[in-house]
GROMACS .gro file of C-alpha atoms in nm:
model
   85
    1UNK     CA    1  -1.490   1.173   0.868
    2UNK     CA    2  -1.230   0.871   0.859
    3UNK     CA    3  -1.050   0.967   1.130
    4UNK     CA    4  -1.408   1.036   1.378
    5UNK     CA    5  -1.485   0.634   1.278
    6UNK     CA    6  -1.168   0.517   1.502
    7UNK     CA    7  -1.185   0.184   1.325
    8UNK     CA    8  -0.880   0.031   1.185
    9UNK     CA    9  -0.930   0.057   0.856
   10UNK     CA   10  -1.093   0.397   0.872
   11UNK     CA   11  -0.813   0.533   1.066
   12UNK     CA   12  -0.535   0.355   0.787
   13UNK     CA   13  -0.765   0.537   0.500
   14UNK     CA   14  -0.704   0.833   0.676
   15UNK     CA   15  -0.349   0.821   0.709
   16UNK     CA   16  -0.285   0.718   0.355
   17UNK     CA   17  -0.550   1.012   0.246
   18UNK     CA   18  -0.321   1.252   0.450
   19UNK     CA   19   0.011   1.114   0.313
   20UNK     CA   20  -0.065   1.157  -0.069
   21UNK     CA   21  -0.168   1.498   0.059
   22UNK     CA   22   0.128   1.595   0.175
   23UNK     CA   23   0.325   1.437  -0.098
   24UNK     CA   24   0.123   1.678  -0.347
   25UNK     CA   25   0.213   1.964  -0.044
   26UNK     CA   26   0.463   1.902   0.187
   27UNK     CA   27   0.434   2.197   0.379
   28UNK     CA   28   0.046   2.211   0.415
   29UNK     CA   29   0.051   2.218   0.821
   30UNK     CA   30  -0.302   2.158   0.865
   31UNK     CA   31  -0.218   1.811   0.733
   32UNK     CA   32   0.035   1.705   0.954
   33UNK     CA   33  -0.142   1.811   1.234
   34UNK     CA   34  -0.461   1.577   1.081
   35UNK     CA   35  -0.203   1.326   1.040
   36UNK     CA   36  -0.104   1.343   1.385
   37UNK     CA   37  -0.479   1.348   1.464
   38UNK     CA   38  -0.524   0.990   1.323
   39UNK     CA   39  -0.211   0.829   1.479
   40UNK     CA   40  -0.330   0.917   1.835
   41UNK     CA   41  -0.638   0.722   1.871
   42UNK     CA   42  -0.500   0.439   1.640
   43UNK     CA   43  -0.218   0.410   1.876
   44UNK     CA   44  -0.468   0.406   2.166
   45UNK     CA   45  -0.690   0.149   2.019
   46UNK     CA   46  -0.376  -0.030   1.946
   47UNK     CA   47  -0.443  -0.010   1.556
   48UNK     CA   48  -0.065   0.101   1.530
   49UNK     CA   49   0.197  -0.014   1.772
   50UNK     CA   50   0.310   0.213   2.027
   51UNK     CA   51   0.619   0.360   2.012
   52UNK     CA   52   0.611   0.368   1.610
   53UNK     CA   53   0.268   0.553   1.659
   54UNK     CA   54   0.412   0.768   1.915
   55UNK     CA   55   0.731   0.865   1.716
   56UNK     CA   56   0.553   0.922   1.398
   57UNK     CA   57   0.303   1.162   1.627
   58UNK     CA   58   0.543   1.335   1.783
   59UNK     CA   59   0.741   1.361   1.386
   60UNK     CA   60   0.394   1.504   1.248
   61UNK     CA   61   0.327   1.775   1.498
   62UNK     CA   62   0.677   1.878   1.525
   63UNK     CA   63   0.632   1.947   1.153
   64UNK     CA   64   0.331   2.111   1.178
   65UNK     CA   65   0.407   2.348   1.464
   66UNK     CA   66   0.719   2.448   1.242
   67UNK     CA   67   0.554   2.519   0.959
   68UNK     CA   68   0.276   2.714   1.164
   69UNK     CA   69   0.337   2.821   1.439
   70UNK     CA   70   0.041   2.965   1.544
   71UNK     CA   71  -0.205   2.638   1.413
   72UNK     CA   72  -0.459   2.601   1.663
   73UNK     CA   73  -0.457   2.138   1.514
   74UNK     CA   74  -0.094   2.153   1.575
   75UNK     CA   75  -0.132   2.243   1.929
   76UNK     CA   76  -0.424   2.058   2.008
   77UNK     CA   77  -0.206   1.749   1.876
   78UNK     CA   78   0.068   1.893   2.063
   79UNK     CA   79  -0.183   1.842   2.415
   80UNK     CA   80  -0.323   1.506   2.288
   81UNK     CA   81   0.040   1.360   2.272
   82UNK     CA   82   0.165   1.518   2.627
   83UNK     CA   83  -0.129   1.435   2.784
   84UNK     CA   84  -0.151   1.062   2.663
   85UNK     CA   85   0.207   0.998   2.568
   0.00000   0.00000   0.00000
């Protein structure tokens, strides 16, 4: 819900939502791909700066896709960061 609000603020309550998430669960996949989720359009709205957005996308799908391979999120992420960055 945070993340579909693309706001600033909605999209930083959505990140810190996600982190204490995977604090509790560090290898919950679905999350880092979620995570990656909120970075992209708060990098695009320029929320988060660029290339600490795009890094920290790139960290949080990477993590996904190795922890699931097959996670539909995690590849969708995977798209939204090749096609926009």
């Amino acid at each position: 819900h945070l993340r579909n609000g693309l706001g600033g603020d909605d999209l930083r309550e959505a990140g810190v939502l996600l982190d204490r998430a995977l604090e509790r669960e560090p290898r919950f996949a679905l999350a880092w791909a979620a995570k990656a989720s909120v970075i992209a359009p708060a990098v695009l709205f320029r929320h988060l700066p660029y290339e600490r957005g795009v890094r920290d996308m790139r960290a949080a799908t990477a993590r996904a896709l190795e922890l699931d391979p097959g996670l539909g999120e995690a590849h969708v992420a995977l798209g939204v960061l090749k096609l926009f960055y």
